[in-house]
Tab-separated table of C-alpha atoms and ligand atoms in Angstrom:
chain	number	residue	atom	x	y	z
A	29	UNK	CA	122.358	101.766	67.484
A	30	UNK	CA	125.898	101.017	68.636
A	31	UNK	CA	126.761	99.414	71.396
A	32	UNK	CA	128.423	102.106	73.186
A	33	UNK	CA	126.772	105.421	72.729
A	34	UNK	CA	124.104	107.004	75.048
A	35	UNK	CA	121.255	105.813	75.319
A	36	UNK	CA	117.905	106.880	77.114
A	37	UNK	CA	115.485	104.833	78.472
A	38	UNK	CA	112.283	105.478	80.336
A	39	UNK	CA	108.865	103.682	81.205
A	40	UNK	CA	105.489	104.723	82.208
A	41	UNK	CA	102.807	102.846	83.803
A	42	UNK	CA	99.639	102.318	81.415
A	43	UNK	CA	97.047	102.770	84.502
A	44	UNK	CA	94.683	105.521	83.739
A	45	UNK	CA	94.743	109.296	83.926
A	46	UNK	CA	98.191	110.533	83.272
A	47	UNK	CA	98.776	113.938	85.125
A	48	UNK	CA	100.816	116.819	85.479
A	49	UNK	CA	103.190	115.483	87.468
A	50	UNK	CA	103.933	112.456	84.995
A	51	UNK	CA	104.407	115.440	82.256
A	52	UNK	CA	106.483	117.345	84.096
A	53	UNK	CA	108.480	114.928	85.990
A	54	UNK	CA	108.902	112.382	83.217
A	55	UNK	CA	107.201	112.502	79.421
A	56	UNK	CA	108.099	116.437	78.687
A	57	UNK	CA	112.031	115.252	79.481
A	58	UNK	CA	111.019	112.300	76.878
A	59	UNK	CA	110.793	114.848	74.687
A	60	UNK	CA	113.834	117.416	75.097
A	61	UNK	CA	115.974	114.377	75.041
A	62	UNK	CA	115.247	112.909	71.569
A	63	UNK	CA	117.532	115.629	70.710
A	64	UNK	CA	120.742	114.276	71.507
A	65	UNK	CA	120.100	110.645	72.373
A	66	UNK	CA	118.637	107.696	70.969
A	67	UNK	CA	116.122	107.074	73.155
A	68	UNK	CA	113.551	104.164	74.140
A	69	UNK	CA	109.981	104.823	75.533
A	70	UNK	CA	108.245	102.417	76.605
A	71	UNK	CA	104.467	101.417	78.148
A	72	UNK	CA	105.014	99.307	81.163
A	73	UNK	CA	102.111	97.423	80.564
A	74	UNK	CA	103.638	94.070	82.641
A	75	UNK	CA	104.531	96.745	85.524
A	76	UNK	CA	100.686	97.695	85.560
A	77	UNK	CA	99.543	94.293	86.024
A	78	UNK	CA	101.537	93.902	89.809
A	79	UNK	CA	98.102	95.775	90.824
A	80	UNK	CA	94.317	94.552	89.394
A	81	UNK	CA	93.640	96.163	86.524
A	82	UNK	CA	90.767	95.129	84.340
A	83	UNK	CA	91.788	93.955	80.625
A	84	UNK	CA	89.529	96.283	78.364
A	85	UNK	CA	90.893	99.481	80.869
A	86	UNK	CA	94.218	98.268	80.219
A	87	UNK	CA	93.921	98.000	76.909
A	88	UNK	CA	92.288	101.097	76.630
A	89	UNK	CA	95.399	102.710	78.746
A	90	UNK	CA	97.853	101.234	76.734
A	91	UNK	CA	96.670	103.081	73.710
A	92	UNK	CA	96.165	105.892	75.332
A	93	UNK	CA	99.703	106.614	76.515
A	94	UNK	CA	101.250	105.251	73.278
A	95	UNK	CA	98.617	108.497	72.088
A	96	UNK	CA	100.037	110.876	74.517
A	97	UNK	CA	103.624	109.949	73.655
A	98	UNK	CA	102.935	110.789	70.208
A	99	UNK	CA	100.888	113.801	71.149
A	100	UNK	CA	103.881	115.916	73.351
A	101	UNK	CA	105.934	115.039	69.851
A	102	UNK	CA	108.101	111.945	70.473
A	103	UNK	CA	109.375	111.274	67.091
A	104	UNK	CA	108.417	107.547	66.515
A	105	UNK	CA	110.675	107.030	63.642
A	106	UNK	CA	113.507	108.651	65.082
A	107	UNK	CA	112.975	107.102	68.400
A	108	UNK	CA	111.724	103.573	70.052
A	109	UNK	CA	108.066	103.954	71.270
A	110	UNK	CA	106.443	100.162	72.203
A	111	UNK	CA	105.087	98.295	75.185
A	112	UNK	CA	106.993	95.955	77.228
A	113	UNK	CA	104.605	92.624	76.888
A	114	UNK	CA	105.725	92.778	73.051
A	115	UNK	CA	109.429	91.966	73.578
A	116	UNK	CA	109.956	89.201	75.859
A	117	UNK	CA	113.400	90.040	76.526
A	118	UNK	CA	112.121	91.963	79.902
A	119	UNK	CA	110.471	89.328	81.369
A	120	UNK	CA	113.427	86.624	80.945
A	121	UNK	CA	115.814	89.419	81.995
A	122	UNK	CA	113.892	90.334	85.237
A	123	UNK	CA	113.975	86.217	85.950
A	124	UNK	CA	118.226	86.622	86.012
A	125	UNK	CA	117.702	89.495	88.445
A	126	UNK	CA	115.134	87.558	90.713
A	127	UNK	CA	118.439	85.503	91.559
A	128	UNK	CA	120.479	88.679	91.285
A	129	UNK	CA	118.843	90.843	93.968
A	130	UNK	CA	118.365	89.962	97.456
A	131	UNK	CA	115.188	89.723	99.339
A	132	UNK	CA	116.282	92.088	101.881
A	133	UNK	CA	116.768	94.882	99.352
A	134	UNK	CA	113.371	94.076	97.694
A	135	UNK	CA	112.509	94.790	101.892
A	136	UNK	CA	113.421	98.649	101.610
A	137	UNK	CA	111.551	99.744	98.802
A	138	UNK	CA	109.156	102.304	100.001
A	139	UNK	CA	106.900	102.518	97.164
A	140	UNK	CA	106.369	98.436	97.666
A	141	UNK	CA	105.911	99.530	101.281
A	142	UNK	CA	103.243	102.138	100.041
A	143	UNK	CA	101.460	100.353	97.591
A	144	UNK	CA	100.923	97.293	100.141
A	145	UNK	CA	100.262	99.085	102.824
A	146	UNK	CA	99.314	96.777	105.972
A	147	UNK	CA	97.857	94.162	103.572
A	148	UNK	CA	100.957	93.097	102.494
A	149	UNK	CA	99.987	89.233	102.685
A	150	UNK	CA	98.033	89.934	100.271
A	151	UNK	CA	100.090	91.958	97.726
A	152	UNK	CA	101.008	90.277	94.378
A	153	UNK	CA	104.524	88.720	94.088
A	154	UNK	CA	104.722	90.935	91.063
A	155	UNK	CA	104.266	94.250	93.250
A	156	UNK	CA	107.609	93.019	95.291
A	157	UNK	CA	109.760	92.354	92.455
A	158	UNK	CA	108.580	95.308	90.644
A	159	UNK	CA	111.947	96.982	90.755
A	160	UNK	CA	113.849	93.721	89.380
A	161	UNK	CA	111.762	93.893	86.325
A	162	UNK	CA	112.543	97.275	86.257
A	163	UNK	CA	116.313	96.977	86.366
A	164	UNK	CA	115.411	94.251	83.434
A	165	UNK	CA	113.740	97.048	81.472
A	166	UNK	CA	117.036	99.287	81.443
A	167	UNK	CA	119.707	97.033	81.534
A	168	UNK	CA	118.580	94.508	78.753
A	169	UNK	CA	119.095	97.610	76.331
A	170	UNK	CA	122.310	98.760	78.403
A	171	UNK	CA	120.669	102.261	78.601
A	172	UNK	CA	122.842	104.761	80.486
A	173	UNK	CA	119.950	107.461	81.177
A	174	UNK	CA	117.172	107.140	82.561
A	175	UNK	CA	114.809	110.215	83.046
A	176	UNK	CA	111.840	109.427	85.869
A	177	UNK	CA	110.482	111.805	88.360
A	178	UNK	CA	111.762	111.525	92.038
A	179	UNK	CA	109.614	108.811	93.492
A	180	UNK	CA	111.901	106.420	90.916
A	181	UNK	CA	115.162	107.288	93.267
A	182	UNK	CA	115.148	104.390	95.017
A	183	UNK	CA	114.250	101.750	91.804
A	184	UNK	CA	117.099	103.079	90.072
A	185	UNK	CA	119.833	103.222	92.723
A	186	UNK	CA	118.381	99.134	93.236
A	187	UNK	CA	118.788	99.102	89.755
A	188	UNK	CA	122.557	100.101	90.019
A	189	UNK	CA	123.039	97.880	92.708
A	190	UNK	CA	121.558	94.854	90.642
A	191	UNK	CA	123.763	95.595	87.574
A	192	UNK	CA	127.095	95.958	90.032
A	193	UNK	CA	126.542	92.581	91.622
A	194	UNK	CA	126.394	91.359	88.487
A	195	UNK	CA	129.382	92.671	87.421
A	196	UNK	CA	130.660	91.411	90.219
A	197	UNK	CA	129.284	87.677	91.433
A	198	UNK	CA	129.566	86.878	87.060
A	199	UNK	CA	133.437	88.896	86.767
A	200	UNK	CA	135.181	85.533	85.927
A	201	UNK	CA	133.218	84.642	83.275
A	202	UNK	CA	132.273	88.112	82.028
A	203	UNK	CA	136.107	88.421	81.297
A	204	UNK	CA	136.492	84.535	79.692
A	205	UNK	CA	133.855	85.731	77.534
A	206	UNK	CA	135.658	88.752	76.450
A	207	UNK	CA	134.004	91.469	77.934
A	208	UNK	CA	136.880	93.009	79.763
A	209	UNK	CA	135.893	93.825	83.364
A	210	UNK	CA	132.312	95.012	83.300
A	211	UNK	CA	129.230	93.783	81.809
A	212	UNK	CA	126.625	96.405	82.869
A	213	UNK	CA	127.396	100.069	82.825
A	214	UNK	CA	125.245	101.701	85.614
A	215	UNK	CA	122.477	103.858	84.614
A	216	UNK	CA	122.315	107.460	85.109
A	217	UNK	CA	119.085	108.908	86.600
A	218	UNK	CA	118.145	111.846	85.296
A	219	UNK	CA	115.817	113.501	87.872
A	220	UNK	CA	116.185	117.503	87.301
A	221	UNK	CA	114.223	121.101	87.097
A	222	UNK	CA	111.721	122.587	89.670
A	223	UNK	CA	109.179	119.227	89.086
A	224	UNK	CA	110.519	116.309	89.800
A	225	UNK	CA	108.084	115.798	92.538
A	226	UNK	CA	104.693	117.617	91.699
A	227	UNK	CA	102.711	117.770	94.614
A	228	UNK	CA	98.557	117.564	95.212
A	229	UNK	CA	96.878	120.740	94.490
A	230	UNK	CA	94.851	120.252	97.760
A	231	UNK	CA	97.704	119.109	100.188
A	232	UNK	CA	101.433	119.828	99.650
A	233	UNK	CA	102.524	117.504	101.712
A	234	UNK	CA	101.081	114.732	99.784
A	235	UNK	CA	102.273	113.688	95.742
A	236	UNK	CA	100.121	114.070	93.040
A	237	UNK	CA	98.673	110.677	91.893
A	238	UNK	CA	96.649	108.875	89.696
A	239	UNK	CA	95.506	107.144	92.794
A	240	UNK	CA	94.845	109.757	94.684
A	241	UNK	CA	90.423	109.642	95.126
A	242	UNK	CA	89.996	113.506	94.624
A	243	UNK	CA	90.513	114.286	91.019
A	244	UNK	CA	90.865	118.067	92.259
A	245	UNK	CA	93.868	117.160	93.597
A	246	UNK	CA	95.641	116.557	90.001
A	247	UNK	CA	95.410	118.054	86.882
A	248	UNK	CA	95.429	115.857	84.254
A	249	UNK	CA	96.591	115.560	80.427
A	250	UNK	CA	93.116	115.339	79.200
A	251	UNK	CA	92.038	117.824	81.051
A	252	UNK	CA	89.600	120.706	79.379
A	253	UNK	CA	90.437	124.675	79.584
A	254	UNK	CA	86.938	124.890	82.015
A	255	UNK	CA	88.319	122.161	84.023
A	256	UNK	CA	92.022	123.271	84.623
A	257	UNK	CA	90.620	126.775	85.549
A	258	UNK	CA	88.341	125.376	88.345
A	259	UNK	CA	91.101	123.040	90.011
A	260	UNK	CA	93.902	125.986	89.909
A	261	UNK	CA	91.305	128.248	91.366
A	262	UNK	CA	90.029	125.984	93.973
A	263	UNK	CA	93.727	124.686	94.690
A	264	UNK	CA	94.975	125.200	98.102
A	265	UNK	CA	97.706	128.178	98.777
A	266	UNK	CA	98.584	130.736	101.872
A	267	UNK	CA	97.225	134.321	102.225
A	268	UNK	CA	100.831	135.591	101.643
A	269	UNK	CA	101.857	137.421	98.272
A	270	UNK	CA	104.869	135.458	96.594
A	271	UNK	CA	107.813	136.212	97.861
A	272	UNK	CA	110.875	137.239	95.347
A	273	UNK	CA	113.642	134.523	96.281
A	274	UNK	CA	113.140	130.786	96.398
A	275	UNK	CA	113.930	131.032	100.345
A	276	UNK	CA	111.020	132.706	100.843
A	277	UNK	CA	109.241	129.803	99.856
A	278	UNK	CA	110.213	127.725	102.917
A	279	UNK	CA	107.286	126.343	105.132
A	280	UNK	CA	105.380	127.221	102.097
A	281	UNK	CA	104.402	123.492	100.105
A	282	UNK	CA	101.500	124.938	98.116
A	283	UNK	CA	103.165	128.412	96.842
A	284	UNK	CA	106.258	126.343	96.490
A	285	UNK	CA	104.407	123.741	94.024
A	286	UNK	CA	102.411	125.943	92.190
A	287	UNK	CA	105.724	128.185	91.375
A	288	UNK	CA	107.772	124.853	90.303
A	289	UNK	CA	105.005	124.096	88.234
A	290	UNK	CA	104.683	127.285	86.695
A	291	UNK	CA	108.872	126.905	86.169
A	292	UNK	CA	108.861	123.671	84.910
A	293	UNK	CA	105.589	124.386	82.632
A	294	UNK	CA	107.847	127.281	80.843
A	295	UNK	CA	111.094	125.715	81.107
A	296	UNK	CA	112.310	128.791	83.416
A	297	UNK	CA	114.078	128.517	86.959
A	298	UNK	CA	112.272	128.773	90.041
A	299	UNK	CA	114.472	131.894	91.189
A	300	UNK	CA	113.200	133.369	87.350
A	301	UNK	CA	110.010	132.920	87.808
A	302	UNK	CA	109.947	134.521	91.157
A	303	UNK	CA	112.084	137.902	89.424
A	304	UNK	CA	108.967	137.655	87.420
A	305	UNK	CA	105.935	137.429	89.639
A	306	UNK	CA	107.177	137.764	93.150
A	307	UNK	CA	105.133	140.276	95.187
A	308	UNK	CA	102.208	139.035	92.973
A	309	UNK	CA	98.802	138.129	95.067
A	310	UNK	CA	97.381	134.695	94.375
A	311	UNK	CA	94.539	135.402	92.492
A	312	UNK	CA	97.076	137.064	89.552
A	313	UNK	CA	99.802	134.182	89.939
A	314	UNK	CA	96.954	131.670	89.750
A	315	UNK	CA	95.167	133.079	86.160
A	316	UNK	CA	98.521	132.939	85.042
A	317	UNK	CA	99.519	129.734	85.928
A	318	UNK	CA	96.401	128.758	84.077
A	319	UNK	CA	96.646	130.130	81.105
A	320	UNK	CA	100.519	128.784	80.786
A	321	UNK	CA	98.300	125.636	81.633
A	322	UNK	CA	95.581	125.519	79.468
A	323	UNK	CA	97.982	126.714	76.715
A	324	UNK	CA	100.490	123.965	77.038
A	325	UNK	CA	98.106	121.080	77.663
A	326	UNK	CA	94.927	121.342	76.109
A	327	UNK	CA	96.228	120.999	72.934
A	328	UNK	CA	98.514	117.471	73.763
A	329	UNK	CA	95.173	116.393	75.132
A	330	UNK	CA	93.395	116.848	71.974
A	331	UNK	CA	96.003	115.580	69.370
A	332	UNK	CA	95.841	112.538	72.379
A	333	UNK	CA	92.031	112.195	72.234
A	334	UNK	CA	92.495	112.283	67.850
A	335	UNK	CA	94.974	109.612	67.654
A	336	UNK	CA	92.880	107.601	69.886
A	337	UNK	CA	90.346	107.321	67.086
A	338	UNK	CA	93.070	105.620	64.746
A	339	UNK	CA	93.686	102.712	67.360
A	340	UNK	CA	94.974	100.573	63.750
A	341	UNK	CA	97.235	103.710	63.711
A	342	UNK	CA	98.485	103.355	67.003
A	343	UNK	CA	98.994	99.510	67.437
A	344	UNK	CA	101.452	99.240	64.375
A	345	UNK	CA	103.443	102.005	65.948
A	346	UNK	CA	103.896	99.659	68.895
A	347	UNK	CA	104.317	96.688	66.664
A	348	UNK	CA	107.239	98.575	64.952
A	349	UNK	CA	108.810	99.995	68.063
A	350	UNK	CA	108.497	96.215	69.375
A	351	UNK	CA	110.080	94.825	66.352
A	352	UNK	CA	113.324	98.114	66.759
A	353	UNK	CA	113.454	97.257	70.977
A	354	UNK	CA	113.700	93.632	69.834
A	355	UNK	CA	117.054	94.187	67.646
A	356	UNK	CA	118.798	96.069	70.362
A	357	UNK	CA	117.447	93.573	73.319
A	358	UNK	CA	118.248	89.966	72.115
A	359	UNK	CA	121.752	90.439	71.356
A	360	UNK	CA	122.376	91.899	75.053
A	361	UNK	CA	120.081	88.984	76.589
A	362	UNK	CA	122.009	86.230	74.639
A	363	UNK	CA	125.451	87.374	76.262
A	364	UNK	CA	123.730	87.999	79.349
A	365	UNK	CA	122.641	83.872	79.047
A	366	UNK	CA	126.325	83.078	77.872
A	367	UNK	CA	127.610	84.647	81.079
A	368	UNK	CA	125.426	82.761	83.685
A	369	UNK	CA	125.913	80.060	81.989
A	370	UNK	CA	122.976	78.801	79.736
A	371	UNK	CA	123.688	76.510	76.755
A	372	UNK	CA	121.370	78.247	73.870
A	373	UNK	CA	121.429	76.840	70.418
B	196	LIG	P1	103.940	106.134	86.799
B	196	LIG	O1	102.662	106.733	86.402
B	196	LIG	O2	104.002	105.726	88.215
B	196	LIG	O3	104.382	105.075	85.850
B	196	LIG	O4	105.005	107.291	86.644
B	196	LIG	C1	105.531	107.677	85.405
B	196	LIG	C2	106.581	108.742	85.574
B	196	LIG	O5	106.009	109.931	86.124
B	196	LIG	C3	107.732	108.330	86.508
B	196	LIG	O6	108.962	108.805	85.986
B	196	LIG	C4	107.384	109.038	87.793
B	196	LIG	O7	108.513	109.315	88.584
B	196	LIG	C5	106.746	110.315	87.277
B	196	LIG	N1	105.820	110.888	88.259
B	196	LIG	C6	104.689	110.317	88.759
B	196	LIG	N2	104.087	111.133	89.652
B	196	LIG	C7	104.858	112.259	89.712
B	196	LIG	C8	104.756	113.483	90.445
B	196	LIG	N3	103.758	113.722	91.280
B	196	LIG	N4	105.730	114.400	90.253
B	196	LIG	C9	106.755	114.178	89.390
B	196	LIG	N5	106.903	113.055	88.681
B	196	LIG	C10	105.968	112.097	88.825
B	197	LIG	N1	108.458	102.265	87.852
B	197	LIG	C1	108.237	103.393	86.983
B	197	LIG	C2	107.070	104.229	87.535
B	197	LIG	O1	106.168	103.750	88.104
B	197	LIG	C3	107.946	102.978	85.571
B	197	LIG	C4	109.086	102.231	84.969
B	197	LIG	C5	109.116	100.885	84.694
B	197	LIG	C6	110.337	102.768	84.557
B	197	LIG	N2	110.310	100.573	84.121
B	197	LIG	C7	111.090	101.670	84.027
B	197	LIG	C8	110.913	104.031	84.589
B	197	LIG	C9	112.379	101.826	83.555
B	197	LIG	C10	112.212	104.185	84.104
B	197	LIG	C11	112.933	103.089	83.600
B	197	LIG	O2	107.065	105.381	87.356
């Protein structure tokens, strides 16, 4: 990899079930963009640990994903796939950018607001300077697109912010090292399509989550066909037909999710799919939607489920991706040291 082409970076959490809206919003993007880019996927195993998470699930979870990443066809040879914990690089980054970033930005992060909800006394340090480690994740590779789902607005425009005041509070010695005027190119997000926020199949006003209680509310990859049947026809709509424009949709969460799903699932627009099917009653748009469901997803759930029984397999993928991530990482971290100021050997 040079140092100046494009380059894609993503993460995803390694916390149990991964679900529709992490395939549409995120790991079915991974995929499209191996075309064109170099790109770097990676499990966020240290980002998992900001919340309790018991070390045979997580280990379990790691695998898992690294599975499903393979499964939906991310070309590990081609590509970067590895977990975070294995290249250290992150971690001494995200230190820099603990005295980068200010506490008062850390402040307005609504997912830390979220996730601690009113006990925030008690929330782990980790869970507040999440999106610092974050920032580390895309920056030590100098990645300039980043695909995530919409809830990651916020991290990444905190990411930008992080690698400007770099830029800025190190320009002296950035340029007396020789690297012109700018250290950090700020990172693209790539948030696009009719998913980038899917929502609950019971309430459209709320996202769909791994955390959510109700696994009706999700489907997810491992789903069976049986069980992606029952949730689409037990998930929450109007008694109206579908309209045929997207501003018919208004006022409408539930019809308005299940048709961006539908888009996204068969990379169409929202205004084709409603050429296609608007008029339609639910009961026809929803046996549809399912088998454009059960076709797409059983089958990354299987090939998920029979890499999982090659976990030897698996962990020397990681081990090699670590060993690629590593090569690209150090030699940005040891200018990055050079700049603030370290004496390294
Ligand atoms: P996480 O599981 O929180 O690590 O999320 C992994 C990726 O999936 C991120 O890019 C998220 O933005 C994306 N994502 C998670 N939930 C949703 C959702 N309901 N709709 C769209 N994207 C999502
Ligand atoms: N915070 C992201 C999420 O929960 C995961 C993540 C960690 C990530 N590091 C990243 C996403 C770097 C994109 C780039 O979804």
């Amino acid at each position: 990899m040079s140092d100046h082409e494009e380059r894609v970076f993503s993460g995803v959490q390694p916390t149990g079930n991964l679900h529709l809206g992490n395939y549409l919003g995120a790991i079915k993007k991974f995929v499209a963009l191996q075309e064109r880019h170099t790109c770097l996927y990676c499990v966020v195993d240290m980002h998992a640990i900001t919340e309790w998470q018991e070390p045979e699930a997580l280990r379990r979870s790691i695998r898992e994903l690294t599975a499903a990443y393979l499964a939906v066809g991310i070309d590990p040879k081609a590509h970067i796939i590895f977990n975070q914990s294995q290249v250290s690089c992150h971690a001494e980054l995200a230190w820099i950018f603990n005295c980068v970033a200010r506490m008062g930005w850390l402040s307005r992060m609504t997912q830390f607001k979220e996730k601690a909800g009113k006990h925030r006394e008690n929330a782990s340090v980790g869970l507040f300077a999440y999106p610092n480690l974050m920032a580390a994740d895309i920056l030590v590779y100098k990645a300039t697109h980043v695909p995530v789902g919409d809830d990651q607005k916020q991290h990444l425009e905190l990411a930008r912010d992080i690698a400007q005041k770099f830029n800025t509070d190190f320009a002296a010695s950035i340029a007396a090292r020789g690297h012109g005027d700018a250290f950090f190119t700020l990172p693209e997000p790539l948030i696009t399509g009719p998913a980038t926020r899917v929502m609950s199949l019971r309430d459209g006003s709320r996202k769909m989550s791994k955390s959510e209680e109700s696994d009706m509310t999700r489907i997810n990859l491992a789903d069976d066909a049986d069980t992606i049947a029952q949730k689409i026809r037990k998930a929450r709509t109007d008694p109206e037909p579908l309209p045929s424009e997207p501003a018919g949709l208004e006022d409408r969460p539930e019809a308005r999710n299940l048709v961006g799903i539908y888009a996204a699932l068969c990379d169409r627009t929202v205004e084709e799919t409603l050429a296609e099917h608007g008029g339609a009653q639910f009961s026809a748009f929803k046996q549809a939607l399912t088998d454009l469901m059960v076709e797409t997803l059983t089958p990354i759930g299987e090939e998920t489920a029979r890499l999982l029984t090659d976990t030897g397999h698996i962990d020397a993928v990681l081990a090699d991706g670590a060993a690629r991530a590593r090569t690209v990482a150090e030699p940005i971290l040891r200018q990055v040291k050079d700049i603030v100021g370290f004496v390294q050997g």
